[in-house]
mmCIF file of N, CA and C in Angstrom:
data_model
loop_
_atom_site.group_PDB
_atom_site.id
_atom_site.type_symbol
_atom_site.label_atom_id
_atom_site.label_comp_id
_atom_site.label_asym_id
_atom_site.label_seq_id
_atom_site.Cartn_x
_atom_site.Cartn_y
_atom_site.Cartn_z
ATOM 1 N N ASP A 555 -0.284 57.774 -0.538
ATOM 2 C CA ASP A 555 0.147 58.163 -1.896
ATOM 3 C C ASP A 555 0.937 57.017 -2.546
ATOM 4 N N LEU A 556 0.397 56.474 -3.627
ATOM 5 C CA LEU A 556 1.026 55.360 -4.317
ATOM 6 C C LEU A 556 2.011 55.828 -5.352
ATOM 7 N N PRO A 557 3.138 55.097 -5.507
ATOM 8 C CA PRO A 557 4.109 55.535 -6.540
ATOM 9 C C PRO A 557 3.489 55.245 -7.921
ATOM 10 N N SER A 558 3.855 56.106 -8.830
ATOM 11 C CA SER A 558 3.296 55.942 -10.205
ATOM 12 C C SER A 558 4.144 54.969 -10.991
ATOM 13 N N PHE A 559 3.509 54.291 -11.909
ATOM 14 C CA PHE A 559 4.184 53.288 -12.735
ATOM 15 C C PHE A 559 3.837 53.561 -14.170
ATOM 16 N N LYS A 560 4.838 53.642 -14.999
ATOM 17 C CA LYS A 560 4.567 53.883 -16.420
ATOM 18 C C LYS A 560 5.186 52.727 -17.248
ATOM 19 N N ALA A 561 4.388 52.159 -18.112
ATOM 20 C CA ALA A 561 4.855 51.026 -18.889
ATOM 21 C C ALA A 561 5.888 51.508 -19.899
ATOM 22 N N PRO A 562 6.932 50.766 -20.222
ATOM 23 C CA PRO A 562 7.925 51.239 -21.159
ATOM 24 C C PRO A 562 7.329 51.320 -22.538
ATOM 25 N N GLU A 563 7.818 52.237 -23.358
ATOM 26 C CA GLU A 563 7.304 52.399 -24.736
ATOM 27 C C GLU A 563 7.921 51.349 -25.622
ATOM 28 N N MET A 564 7.175 50.845 -26.547
ATOM 29 C CA MET A 564 7.618 49.833 -27.471
ATOM 30 C C MET A 564 8.326 50.526 -28.667
ATOM 31 N N PRO A 565 9.377 49.958 -29.184
ATOM 32 C CA PRO A 565 10.039 50.559 -30.335
ATOM 33 C C PRO A 565 9.125 50.547 -31.540
ATOM 34 N N LYS A 566 9.263 51.512 -32.428
ATOM 35 C CA LYS A 566 8.335 51.651 -33.551
ATOM 36 C C LYS A 566 8.674 50.789 -34.727
ATOM 37 N N ASN A 567 9.872 50.241 -34.793
ATOM 38 C CA ASN A 567 10.308 49.457 -35.906
ATOM 39 C C ASN A 567 10.136 47.958 -35.699
ATOM 40 N N LEU A 568 9.162 47.520 -34.947
ATOM 41 C CA LEU A 568 8.901 46.107 -34.746
ATOM 42 C C LEU A 568 8.288 45.455 -35.997
ATOM 43 N N PRO A 569 8.634 44.199 -36.340
ATOM 44 C CA PRO A 569 8.038 43.603 -37.502
ATOM 45 C C PRO A 569 6.517 43.366 -37.249
ATOM 46 N N SER A 570 5.742 43.445 -38.288
ATOM 47 C CA SER A 570 4.295 43.252 -38.158
ATOM 48 C C SER A 570 3.960 41.777 -38.548
ATOM 49 N N PHE A 571 2.836 41.307 -37.960
ATOM 50 C CA PHE A 571 2.405 39.979 -38.300
ATOM 51 C C PHE A 571 0.938 40.061 -38.693
ATOM 52 N N LYS A 572 0.636 39.379 -39.809
ATOM 53 C CA LYS A 572 -0.734 39.370 -40.280
ATOM 54 C C LYS A 572 -1.118 37.904 -40.508
ATOM 55 N N ALA A 573 -2.305 37.507 -39.988
ATOM 56 C CA ALA A 573 -2.776 36.113 -40.113
ATOM 57 C C ALA A 573 -3.175 35.891 -41.567
ATOM 58 N N PRO A 574 -2.937 34.679 -42.063
ATOM 59 C CA PRO A 574 -3.347 34.422 -43.459
ATOM 60 C C PRO A 574 -4.861 34.429 -43.609
ATOM 61 N N GLU A 575 -5.360 34.784 -44.772
ATOM 62 C CA GLU A 575 -6.769 34.864 -45.010
ATOM 63 C C GLU A 575 -7.321 33.438 -45.265
ATOM 64 N N MET A 576 -8.550 33.242 -44.803
ATOM 65 C CA MET A 576 -9.195 31.928 -44.995
ATOM 66 C C MET A 576 -9.730 31.847 -46.405
ATOM 67 N N PRO A 577 -9.633 30.662 -47.046
ATOM 68 C CA PRO A 577 -10.209 30.538 -48.416
ATOM 69 C C PRO A 577 -11.720 30.639 -48.370
ATOM 70 N N LYS A 578 -12.291 31.134 -49.433
ATOM 71 C CA LYS A 578 -13.723 31.362 -49.443
ATOM 72 C C LYS A 578 -14.509 30.095 -49.828
ATOM 73 N N ASP A 579 -13.846 29.143 -50.436
ATOM 74 C CA ASP A 579 -14.570 27.924 -50.917
ATOM 75 C C ASP A 579 -14.337 26.762 -49.954
ATOM 76 N N LEU A 580 -14.592 26.969 -48.645
ATOM 77 C CA LEU A 580 -14.467 25.894 -47.661
ATOM 78 C C LEU A 580 -15.611 24.901 -47.820
ATOM 79 N N PRO A 581 -15.363 23.644 -47.574
ATOM 80 C CA PRO A 581 -16.496 22.669 -47.635
ATOM 81 C C PRO A 581 -17.469 22.971 -46.519
ATOM 82 N N SER A 582 -18.736 22.759 -46.801
ATOM 83 C CA SER A 582 -19.738 23.030 -45.786
ATOM 84 C C SER A 582 -19.858 21.870 -44.819
ATOM 85 N N ILE A 583 -20.329 22.176 -43.629
ATOM 86 C CA ILE A 583 -20.464 21.196 -42.565
ATOM 87 C C ILE A 583 -21.689 20.394 -42.899
ATOM 88 N N PRO A 584 -21.643 19.035 -42.779
ATOM 89 C CA PRO A 584 -22.846 18.206 -43.073
ATOM 90 C C PRO A 584 -23.973 18.540 -42.135
ATOM 91 N N LYS A 585 -25.198 18.524 -42.651
ATOM 92 C CA LYS A 585 -26.379 18.842 -41.829
ATOM 93 C C LYS A 585 -26.881 17.550 -41.204
ATOM 94 N N PHE A 586 -27.358 17.713 -39.980
ATOM 95 C CA PHE A 586 -27.914 16.572 -39.278
ATOM 96 C C PHE A 586 -29.272 17.000 -38.697
ATOM 97 N N GLU A 587 -30.297 16.256 -38.935
ATOM 98 C CA GLU A 587 -31.605 16.553 -38.441
ATOM 99 C C GLU A 587 -32.095 15.428 -37.564
ATOM 100 N N MET A 588 -32.722 15.838 -36.492
ATOM 101 C CA MET A 588 -33.329 14.858 -35.590
ATOM 102 C C MET A 588 -34.594 14.306 -36.205
ATOM 103 N N PRO A 589 -34.949 13.080 -35.950
ATOM 104 C CA PRO A 589 -36.207 12.570 -36.486
ATOM 105 C C PRO A 589 -37.403 13.335 -35.895
ATOM 106 N N LYS A 590 -38.443 13.406 -36.681
ATOM 107 C CA LYS A 590 -39.585 14.245 -36.299
ATOM 108 C C LYS A 590 -40.339 13.600 -35.119
ATOM 109 N N SER A 591 -40.429 12.295 -35.049
ATOM 110 C CA SER A 591 -41.097 11.660 -33.914
ATOM 111 C C SER A 591 -40.220 10.541 -33.371
ATOM 112 N N ALA A 592 -40.304 10.348 -32.093
ATOM 113 C CA ALA A 592 -39.509 9.314 -31.427
ATOM 114 C C ALA A 592 -40.133 7.945 -31.778
ATOM 115 N N PRO A 593 -39.279 6.904 -31.784
ATOM 116 C CA PRO A 593 -39.863 5.565 -32.084
ATOM 117 C C PRO A 593 -40.794 5.138 -30.982
ATOM 118 N N LYS A 594 -41.800 4.342 -31.351
ATOM 119 C CA LYS A 594 -42.791 3.938 -30.368
ATOM 120 C C LYS A 594 -42.210 2.819 -29.501
ATOM 121 N N VAL A 595 -42.439 2.930 -28.218
ATOM 122 C CA VAL A 595 -42.020 1.902 -27.259
ATOM 123 C C VAL A 595 -43.162 0.927 -27.088
ATOM 124 N N PRO A 596 -42.900 -0.365 -27.206
ATOM 125 C CA PRO A 596 -43.987 -1.325 -27.049
ATOM 126 C C PRO A 596 -44.590 -1.261 -25.656
ATOM 127 N N ASP A 597 -45.875 -1.530 -25.594
ATOM 128 C CA ASP A 597 -46.576 -1.505 -24.309
ATOM 129 C C ASP A 597 -46.555 -2.955 -23.755
ATOM 130 N N TYR A 598 -46.003 -3.057 -22.545
ATOM 131 C CA TYR A 598 -45.924 -4.370 -21.891
ATOM 132 C C TYR A 598 -46.991 -4.487 -20.882
ATOM 133 N N ASP A 599 -47.620 -5.715 -20.802
ATOM 134 C CA ASP A 599 -48.625 -5.973 -19.818
ATOM 135 C C ASP A 599 -48.064 -6.931 -18.816
ATOM 136 N N PHE A 600 -47.831 -6.457 -17.566
ATOM 137 C CA PHE A 600 -47.245 -7.321 -16.554
ATOM 138 C C PHE A 600 -48.300 -8.060 -15.794
ATOM 139 N N GLY A 601 -49.513 -7.895 -16.087
ATOM 140 C CA GLY A 601 -50.598 -8.626 -15.391
ATOM 141 C C GLY A 601 -50.792 -8.008 -13.997
ATOM 142 N N ASP A 602 -51.321 -8.808 -13.128
ATOM 143 C CA ASP A 602 -51.561 -8.328 -11.745
ATOM 144 C C ASP A 602 -50.314 -8.565 -10.954
ATOM 145 N N ILE A 603 -49.647 -7.509 -10.551
ATOM 146 C CA ILE A 603 -48.476 -7.621 -9.672
ATOM 147 C C ILE A 603 -48.928 -7.662 -8.248
ATOM 148 N N PRO A 604 -48.540 -8.728 -7.500
ATOM 149 C CA PRO A 604 -49.057 -8.784 -6.130
ATOM 150 C C PRO A 604 -48.421 -7.687 -5.239
ATOM 151 N N LYS A 605 -49.164 -7.241 -4.307
ATOM 152 C CA LYS A 605 -48.690 -6.188 -3.373
ATOM 153 C C LYS A 605 -47.911 -6.924 -2.245
ATOM 154 N N VAL A 606 -46.795 -6.322 -1.919
ATOM 155 C CA VAL A 606 -45.948 -6.926 -0.850
ATOM 156 C C VAL A 606 -45.940 -5.958 0.321
ATOM 157 N N SER A 607 -46.269 -6.507 1.473
ATOM 158 C CA SER A 607 -46.228 -5.651 2.657
ATOM 159 C C SER A 607 -44.914 -5.847 3.373
ATOM 160 N N VAL A 608 -44.249 -4.760 3.685
ATOM 161 C CA VAL A 608 -42.945 -4.807 4.356
ATOM 162 C C VAL A 608 -43.126 -4.347 5.773
ATOM 163 N N PRO A 609 -42.662 -5.140 6.776
ATOM 164 C CA PRO A 609 -42.840 -4.694 8.148
ATOM 165 C C PRO A 609 -41.962 -3.471 8.398
ATOM 166 N N PRO A 610 -42.408 -2.631 9.348
ATOM 167 C CA PRO A 610 -41.597 -1.434 9.631
ATOM 168 C C PRO A 610 -40.275 -1.830 10.287
ATOM 169 N N LEU A 611 -39.282 -0.959 10.040
ATOM 170 C CA LEU A 611 -37.972 -1.234 10.600
ATOM 171 C C LEU A 611 -37.969 -1.094 12.113
ATOM 172 N N PRO A 612 -37.257 -1.966 12.868
ATOM 173 C CA PRO A 612 -37.246 -1.838 14.301
ATOM 174 C C PRO A 612 -36.528 -0.539 14.724
ATOM 175 N N ASN A 613 -36.950 -0.024 15.881
ATOM 176 C CA ASN A 613 -36.297 1.185 16.408
ATOM 177 C C ASN A 613 -35.096 0.723 17.265
ATOM 178 N N VAL A 614 -33.933 1.154 16.842
ATOM 179 C CA VAL A 614 -32.712 0.721 17.537
ATOM 180 C C VAL A 614 -31.999 1.983 18.095
ATOM 181 N N ASN A 615 -31.704 1.902 19.349
ATOM 182 C CA ASN A 615 -30.968 3.003 20.015
ATOM 183 C C ASN A 615 -29.506 2.613 20.121
ATOM 184 N N ILE A 616 -28.659 3.371 19.432
ATOM 185 C CA ILE A 616 -27.208 3.108 19.497
ATOM 186 C C ILE A 616 -26.626 4.202 20.364
ATOM 187 N N PRO A 617 -25.893 3.824 21.390
ATOM 188 C CA PRO A 617 -25.306 4.876 22.259
ATOM 189 C C PRO A 617 -24.198 5.617 21.545
ATOM 190 N N ASN A 618 -24.085 6.885 21.797
ATOM 191 C CA ASN A 618 -23.018 7.674 21.209
ATOM 192 C C ASN A 618 -21.715 7.437 21.979
ATOM 193 N N PRO A 619 -20.662 6.915 21.326
ATOM 194 C CA PRO A 619 -19.441 6.586 22.077
ATOM 195 C C PRO A 619 -18.730 7.801 22.505
ATOM 196 N N PHE A 620 -19.003 8.983 21.897
ATOM 197 C CA PHE A 620 -18.280 10.206 22.258
ATOM 198 C C PHE A 620 -18.944 11.002 23.383
ATOM 199 N N ALA A 621 -20.216 10.648 23.675
ATOM 200 C CA ALA A 621 -20.904 11.349 24.711
ATOM 201 C C ALA A 621 -20.635 10.688 26.046
ATOM 202 N N GLY A 622 -20.621 11.462 27.116
ATOM 203 C CA GLY A 622 -20.415 10.934 28.452
ATOM 204 C C GLY A 622 -21.593 10.145 28.908
ATOM 205 N N SER A 623 -21.384 9.221 29.827
ATOM 206 C CA SER A 623 -22.487 8.366 30.262
ATOM 207 C C SER A 623 -23.408 9.108 31.220
ATOM 208 N N GLY A 624 -22.940 10.210 31.804
ATOM 209 C CA GLY A 624 -23.822 10.973 32.675
ATOM 210 C C GLY A 624 -23.674 10.563 34.141
ATOM 211 N N LYS A 625 -23.192 9.357 34.417
ATOM 212 C CA LYS A 625 -23.021 8.943 35.796
ATOM 213 C C LYS A 625 -21.521 8.982 36.138
ATOM 214 N N PRO A 626 -21.196 9.226 37.361
ATOM 215 C CA PRO A 626 -19.760 9.289 37.701
ATOM 216 C C PRO A 626 -19.076 7.923 37.574
ATOM 217 N N GLN A 627 -17.830 7.970 37.206
ATOM 218 C CA GLN A 627 -17.088 6.709 37.020
ATOM 219 C C GLN A 627 -16.664 6.145 38.355
ATOM 220 N N GLU A 628 -16.828 4.814 38.501
ATOM 221 C CA GLU A 628 -16.466 4.244 39.783
ATOM 222 C C GLU A 628 -14.908 4.140 39.897
ATOM 223 N N PRO A 629 -14.390 4.402 41.061
ATOM 224 C CA PRO A 629 -12.943 4.277 41.200
ATOM 225 C C PRO A 629 -12.497 2.845 41.062
ATOM 226 N N LEU A 630 -11.267 2.661 40.446
ATOM 227 C CA LEU A 630 -10.737 1.342 40.244
ATOM 228 C C LEU A 630 -10.358 0.721 41.580
ATOM 229 N N ASN A 631 -10.524 -0.604 41.650
ATOM 230 C CA ASN A 631 -10.116 -1.337 42.836
ATOM 231 C C ASN A 631 -8.634 -1.678 42.693
ATOM 232 N N LEU A 632 -7.762 -0.819 43.118
ATOM 233 C CA LEU A 632 -6.337 -1.041 42.953
ATOM 234 C C LEU A 632 -5.721 -1.448 44.266
ATOM 235 N N ALA A 633 -4.656 -2.252 44.151
ATOM 236 C CA ALA A 633 -3.909 -2.594 45.358
ATOM 237 C C ALA A 633 -3.130 -1.374 45.786
ATOM 238 N N SER A 634 -2.495 -1.446 46.909
ATOM 239 C CA SER A 634 -1.761 -0.335 47.420
ATOM 240 C C SER A 634 -0.589 -0.006 46.524
ATOM 241 N N ARG A 635 -0.082 1.161 46.606
ATOM 242 C CA ARG A 635 0.981 1.601 45.728
ATOM 243 C C ARG A 635 2.225 0.763 45.910
ATOM 244 N N GLU A 636 2.548 0.362 47.118
ATOM 245 C CA GLU A 636 3.730 -0.464 47.376
ATOM 246 C C GLU A 636 3.634 -1.810 46.686
ATOM 247 N N VAL A 637 2.428 -2.431 46.700
ATOM 248 C CA VAL A 637 2.239 -3.697 46.094
ATOM 249 C C VAL A 637 2.393 -3.574 44.538
ATOM 250 N N ARG A 638 1.827 -2.496 43.985
ATOM 251 C CA ARG A 638 1.946 -2.299 42.547
ATOM 252 C C ARG A 638 3.394 -2.012 42.144
ATOM 253 N N ASP A 639 4.107 -1.268 42.940
ATOM 254 C CA ASP A 639 5.527 -1.003 42.642
ATOM 255 C C ASP A 639 6.370 -2.299 42.683
ATOM 256 N N GLU A 640 6.082 -3.086 43.668
ATOM 257 C CA GLU A 640 6.834 -4.361 43.816
ATOM 258 C C GLU A 640 6.522 -5.299 42.632
ATOM 259 N N ASN A 641 5.266 -5.297 42.207
ATOM 260 C CA ASN A 641 4.875 -6.121 41.061
ATOM 261 C C ASN A 641 5.594 -5.636 39.802
ATOM 262 N N ALA A 642 5.687 -4.313 39.598
ATOM 263 C CA ALA A 642 6.375 -3.763 38.454
ATOM 264 C C ALA A 642 7.884 -4.097 38.475
ATOM 265 N N ARG A 643 8.494 -3.995 39.680
ATOM 266 C CA ARG A 643 9.921 -4.329 39.844
ATOM 267 C C ARG A 643 10.201 -5.816 39.463
ATOM 268 N N SER A 644 9.337 -6.707 39.945
ATOM 269 C CA SER A 644 9.600 -8.130 39.688
ATOM 270 C C SER A 644 9.375 -8.461 38.214
ATOM 271 N N THR A 645 8.384 -7.851 37.569
ATOM 272 C CA THR A 645 8.174 -8.141 36.159
ATOM 273 C C THR A 645 9.306 -7.521 35.304
ATOM 274 N N ARG A 646 9.892 -6.398 35.745
ATOM 275 C CA ARG A 646 10.993 -5.795 35.020
ATOM 276 C C ARG A 646 12.255 -6.691 35.133
ATOM 277 N N GLN A 647 12.408 -7.251 36.308
ATOM 278 C CA GLN A 647 13.547 -8.157 36.504
ATOM 279 C C GLN A 647 13.351 -9.427 35.636
ATOM 280 N N ASP A 648 12.133 -9.917 35.549
ATOM 281 C CA ASP A 648 11.876 -11.093 34.660
ATOM 282 C C ASP A 648 12.217 -10.726 33.199
ATOM 283 N N LEU A 649 11.858 -9.521 32.800
ATOM 284 C CA LEU A 649 12.139 -9.097 31.432
ATOM 285 C C LEU A 649 13.671 -9.014 31.211
ATOM 286 N N LEU A 650 14.411 -8.484 32.131
ATOM 287 C CA LEU A 650 15.854 -8.354 31.994
ATOM 288 C C LEU A 650 16.499 -9.744 31.934
ATOM 289 N N ASP A 651 16.001 -10.705 32.748
ATOM 290 C CA ASP A 651 16.525 -12.084 32.692
ATOM 291 C C ASP A 651 16.275 -12.710 31.339
ATOM 292 N N ALA A 652 15.063 -12.486 30.797
ATOM 293 C CA ALA A 652 14.701 -13.020 29.500
ATOM 294 C C ALA A 652 15.587 -12.412 28.421
ATOM 295 N N GLU A 653 15.909 -11.121 28.489
ATOM 296 C CA GLU A 653 16.777 -10.502 27.524
ATOM 297 C C GLU A 653 18.193 -11.062 27.573
ATOM 298 N N LYS A 654 18.687 -11.370 28.805
ATOM 299 C CA LYS A 654 20.019 -12.017 28.925
ATOM 300 C C LYS A 654 20.016 -13.375 28.266
ATOM 301 N N ASP A 655 18.926 -14.164 28.513
ATOM 302 C CA ASP A 655 18.840 -15.486 27.860
ATOM 303 C C ASP A 655 18.847 -15.354 26.335
ATOM 304 N N VAL A 656 18.182 -14.350 25.831
ATOM 305 C CA VAL A 656 18.107 -14.150 24.369
ATOM 306 C C VAL A 656 19.505 -13.791 23.828
ATOM 307 N N LYS A 657 20.253 -12.955 24.543
ATOM 308 C CA LYS A 657 21.621 -12.571 24.096
ATOM 309 C C LYS A 657 22.516 -13.779 24.097
ATOM 310 N N GLU A 658 22.392 -14.647 25.078
ATOM 311 C CA GLU A 658 23.227 -15.896 25.126
ATOM 312 C C GLU A 658 22.850 -16.796 23.942
ATOM 313 N N ALA A 659 21.556 -16.937 23.675
ATOM 314 C CA ALA A 659 21.090 -17.781 22.568
ATOM 315 C C ALA A 659 21.584 -17.193 21.233
ATOM 316 N N GLU A 660 21.598 -15.860 21.120
ATOM 317 C CA GLU A 660 22.102 -15.231 19.854
ATOM 318 C C GLU A 660 23.588 -15.484 19.692
ATOM 319 N N LYS A 661 24.357 -15.524 20.804
ATOM 320 C CA LYS A 661 25.775 -15.843 20.696
ATOM 321 C C LYS A 661 25.975 -17.223 20.164
ATOM 322 N N VAL A 662 25.201 -18.189 20.703
ATOM 323 C CA VAL A 662 25.276 -19.607 20.264
ATOM 324 C C VAL A 662 24.863 -19.686 18.790
ATOM 325 N N LEU A 663 23.841 -18.937 18.408
ATOM 326 C CA LEU A 663 23.396 -18.912 17.040
ATOM 327 C C LEU A 663 24.467 -18.392 16.089
ATOM 328 N N ASP A 664 25.138 -17.346 16.521
ATOM 329 C CA ASP A 664 26.232 -16.773 15.711
ATOM 330 C C ASP A 664 27.341 -17.787 15.505
ATOM 331 N N ALA A 665 27.683 -18.502 16.581
ATOM 332 C CA ALA A 665 28.730 -19.529 16.456
ATOM 333 C C ALA A 665 28.283 -20.659 15.505
ATOM 334 N N LEU A 666 27.032 -21.059 15.558
ATOM 335 C CA LEU A 666 26.544 -22.070 14.659
ATOM 336 C C LEU A 666 26.522 -21.586 13.219
ATOM 337 N N LYS A 667 26.211 -20.302 13.001
ATOM 338 C CA LYS A 667 26.215 -19.747 11.653
ATOM 339 C C LYS A 667 27.632 -19.731 11.089
ATOM 340 N N GLN A 668 28.602 -19.464 11.934
ATOM 341 C CA GLN A 668 30.005 -19.485 11.459
ATOM 342 C C GLN A 668 30.407 -20.896 11.044
ATOM 343 N N VAL A 669 30.015 -21.873 11.841
ATOM 344 C CA VAL A 669 30.292 -23.294 11.497
ATOM 345 C C VAL A 669 29.632 -23.637 10.147
ATOM 346 N N ARG A 670 28.357 -23.234 9.998
ATOM 347 C CA ARG A 670 27.661 -23.499 8.754
ATOM 348 C C ARG A 670 28.353 -22.856 7.575
ATOM 349 N N ASN A 671 28.801 -21.613 7.742
ATOM 350 C CA ASN A 671 29.474 -20.889 6.623
ATOM 351 C C ASN A 671 30.769 -21.571 6.240
ATOM 352 N N THR A 672 31.549 -22.047 7.212
ATOM 353 C CA THR A 672 32.834 -22.747 6.863
ATOM 354 C C THR A 672 32.485 -24.045 6.152
ATOM 355 N N LYS A 673 31.461 -24.758 6.589
ATOM 356 C CA LYS A 673 31.109 -26.027 5.917
ATOM 357 C C LYS A 673 30.599 -25.724 4.510
ATOM 358 N N LYS A 674 29.872 -24.623 4.312
ATOM 359 C CA LYS A 674 29.365 -24.247 3.022
ATOM 360 C C LYS A 674 30.527 -23.935 2.108
ATOM 361 N N GLN A 675 31.544 -23.240 2.618
ATOM 362 C CA GLN A 675 32.690 -22.888 1.826
ATOM 363 C C GLN A 675 33.471 -24.141 1.386
ATOM 364 N N VAL A 676 33.641 -25.086 2.327
ATOM 365 C CA VAL A 676 34.323 -26.336 2.028
ATOM 366 C C VAL A 676 33.553 -27.097 0.951
ATOM 367 N N PHE A 677 32.206 -27.111 1.039
ATOM 368 C CA PHE A 677 31.356 -27.799 0.056
ATOM 369 C C PHE A 677 31.547 -27.167 -1.305
ATOM 370 N N ASN A 678 31.517 -25.819 -1.381
ATOM 371 C CA ASN A 678 31.631 -25.134 -2.663
ATOM 372 C C ASN A 678 32.987 -25.431 -3.286
ATOM 373 N N GLU A 679 34.059 -25.490 -2.488
ATOM 374 C CA GLU A 679 35.374 -25.839 -3.055
ATOM 375 C C GLU A 679 35.376 -27.222 -3.569
ATOM 376 N N ALA A 680 34.798 -28.194 -2.863
ATOM 377 C CA ALA A 680 34.767 -29.573 -3.320
ATOM 378 C C ALA A 680 33.926 -29.701 -4.574
ATOM 379 N N LYS A 681 32.804 -28.955 -4.633
ATOM 380 C CA LYS A 681 31.952 -29.023 -5.823
ATOM 381 C C LYS A 681 32.691 -28.467 -7.047
ATOM 382 N N ASP A 682 33.421 -27.338 -6.824
ATOM 383 C CA ASP A 682 34.170 -26.765 -7.912
ATOM 384 C C ASP A 682 35.239 -27.764 -8.437
ATOM 385 N N LEU A 683 35.882 -28.465 -7.554
ATOM 386 C CA LEU A 683 36.866 -29.479 -7.959
ATOM 387 C C LEU A 683 36.180 -30.599 -8.738
ATOM 388 N N ALA A 684 35.014 -30.990 -8.265
ATOM 389 C CA ALA A 684 34.292 -32.086 -8.970
ATOM 390 C C ALA A 684 33.788 -31.636 -10.324
ATOM 391 N N CYS A 685 33.436 -30.393 -10.479
ATOM 392 C CA CYS A 685 32.900 -29.881 -11.721
ATOM 393 C C CYS A 685 33.996 -29.400 -12.697
ATOM 394 N N ALA A 686 35.238 -29.415 -12.272
ATOM 395 C CA ALA A 686 36.294 -28.851 -13.101
ATOM 396 C C ALA A 686 36.373 -29.544 -14.461
ATOM 397 N N ASP A 687 36.210 -30.885 -14.503
ATOM 398 C CA ASP A 687 36.341 -31.623 -15.764
ATOM 399 C C ASP A 687 35.017 -31.973 -16.397
ATOM 400 N N ARG A 688 33.894 -31.428 -15.918
ATOM 401 C CA ARG A 688 32.577 -31.692 -16.523
ATOM 402 C C ARG A 688 32.279 -30.628 -17.569
ATOM 403 N N PRO A 689 31.359 -30.939 -18.455
ATOM 404 C CA PRO A 689 30.920 -29.914 -19.423
ATOM 405 C C PRO A 689 30.369 -28.723 -18.738
ATOM 406 N N GLY A 690 30.827 -27.530 -19.116
ATOM 407 C CA GLY A 690 30.355 -26.308 -18.498
ATOM 408 C C GLY A 690 31.275 -25.826 -17.404
ATOM 409 N N GLY A 691 32.196 -26.672 -16.913
ATOM 410 C CA GLY A 691 33.130 -26.247 -15.896
ATOM 411 C C GLY A 691 32.520 -25.921 -14.562
ATOM 412 N N LYS A 692 33.186 -25.070 -13.785
ATOM 413 C CA LYS A 692 32.679 -24.751 -12.475
ATOM 414 C C LYS A 692 31.419 -23.910 -12.516
ATOM 415 N N ILE A 693 31.286 -23.126 -13.588
ATOM 416 C CA ILE A 693 30.151 -22.204 -13.640
ATOM 417 C C ILE A 693 28.851 -22.915 -13.970
ATOM 418 N N LEU A 694 28.826 -23.747 -15.016
ATOM 419 C CA LEU A 694 27.579 -24.385 -15.424
ATOM 420 C C LEU A 694 27.488 -25.771 -14.856
ATOM 421 N N CYS A 695 28.526 -26.566 -14.862
ATOM 422 C CA CYS A 695 28.612 -27.896 -14.261
ATOM 423 C C CYS A 695 27.469 -28.771 -14.645
ATOM 424 N N LEU A 696 27.431 -29.175 -15.922
ATOM 425 C CA LEU A 696 26.346 -30.099 -16.410
ATOM 426 C C LEU A 696 26.651 -31.508 -15.874
ATOM 427 N N ARG A 697 25.730 -32.046 -15.120
ATOM 428 C CA ARG A 697 25.957 -33.386 -14.518
ATOM 429 C C ARG A 697 24.582 -34.065 -14.386
ATOM 430 N N ASN A 698 24.639 -35.335 -14.091
ATOM 431 C CA ASN A 698 23.391 -36.087 -13.828
ATOM 432 C C ASN A 698 23.084 -35.965 -12.363
ATOM 433 N N PRO A 699 22.015 -35.250 -11.988
ATOM 434 C CA PRO A 699 21.735 -35.039 -10.546
ATOM 435 C C PRO A 699 21.414 -36.300 -9.824
ATOM 436 N N PHE A 700 21.028 -37.388 -10.527
ATOM 437 C CA PHE A 700 20.698 -38.614 -9.845
ATOM 438 C C PHE A 700 21.881 -39.451 -9.469
ATOM 439 N N THR A 701 23.000 -39.245 -10.152
ATOM 440 C CA THR A 701 24.170 -40.041 -9.817
ATOM 441 C C THR A 701 25.298 -39.255 -9.189
ATOM 442 N N SER A 702 25.327 -37.931 -9.342
ATOM 443 C CA SER A 702 26.426 -37.178 -8.811
ATOM 444 C C SER A 702 26.282 -36.924 -7.325
ATOM 445 N N GLY A 703 25.062 -36.759 -6.800
ATOM 446 C CA GLY A 703 24.880 -36.589 -5.372
ATOM 447 C C GLY A 703 25.042 -35.160 -4.883
ATOM 448 N N PHE A 704 25.204 -34.209 -5.746
ATOM 449 C CA PHE A 704 25.345 -32.818 -5.288
ATOM 450 C C PHE A 704 24.675 -31.896 -6.325
#
């Protein structure tokens, strides 16, 4: 049993709306007529076109990569488990040694970057002093690049 639903009643004093009437003397739409006959297409004579024989396409068998080969897979020739484990241990140790070398090199690089930054700061201070009395001051520093050297 479904519940009943009744739409609310609209009030009777709503304003009415009436669309304006269309004028009777509207301009007529221009008429367009298709031509009675299509224009004639000129007849071209291509002469004797030679026949070309095309050889048939070769039959190519492409194996389906998603289908199984049908024959059992041969077991891999693996060394014993102990040999493989030892090989993995030694290569991991080589990796750890290489990472230690990289960390040491990064420390040296950081020290060199600090030296570079201090030298860059000293250069900028010296340049600002040299540009103090030039046109444009420290900000623009108009100078002859061939004779000033910076």
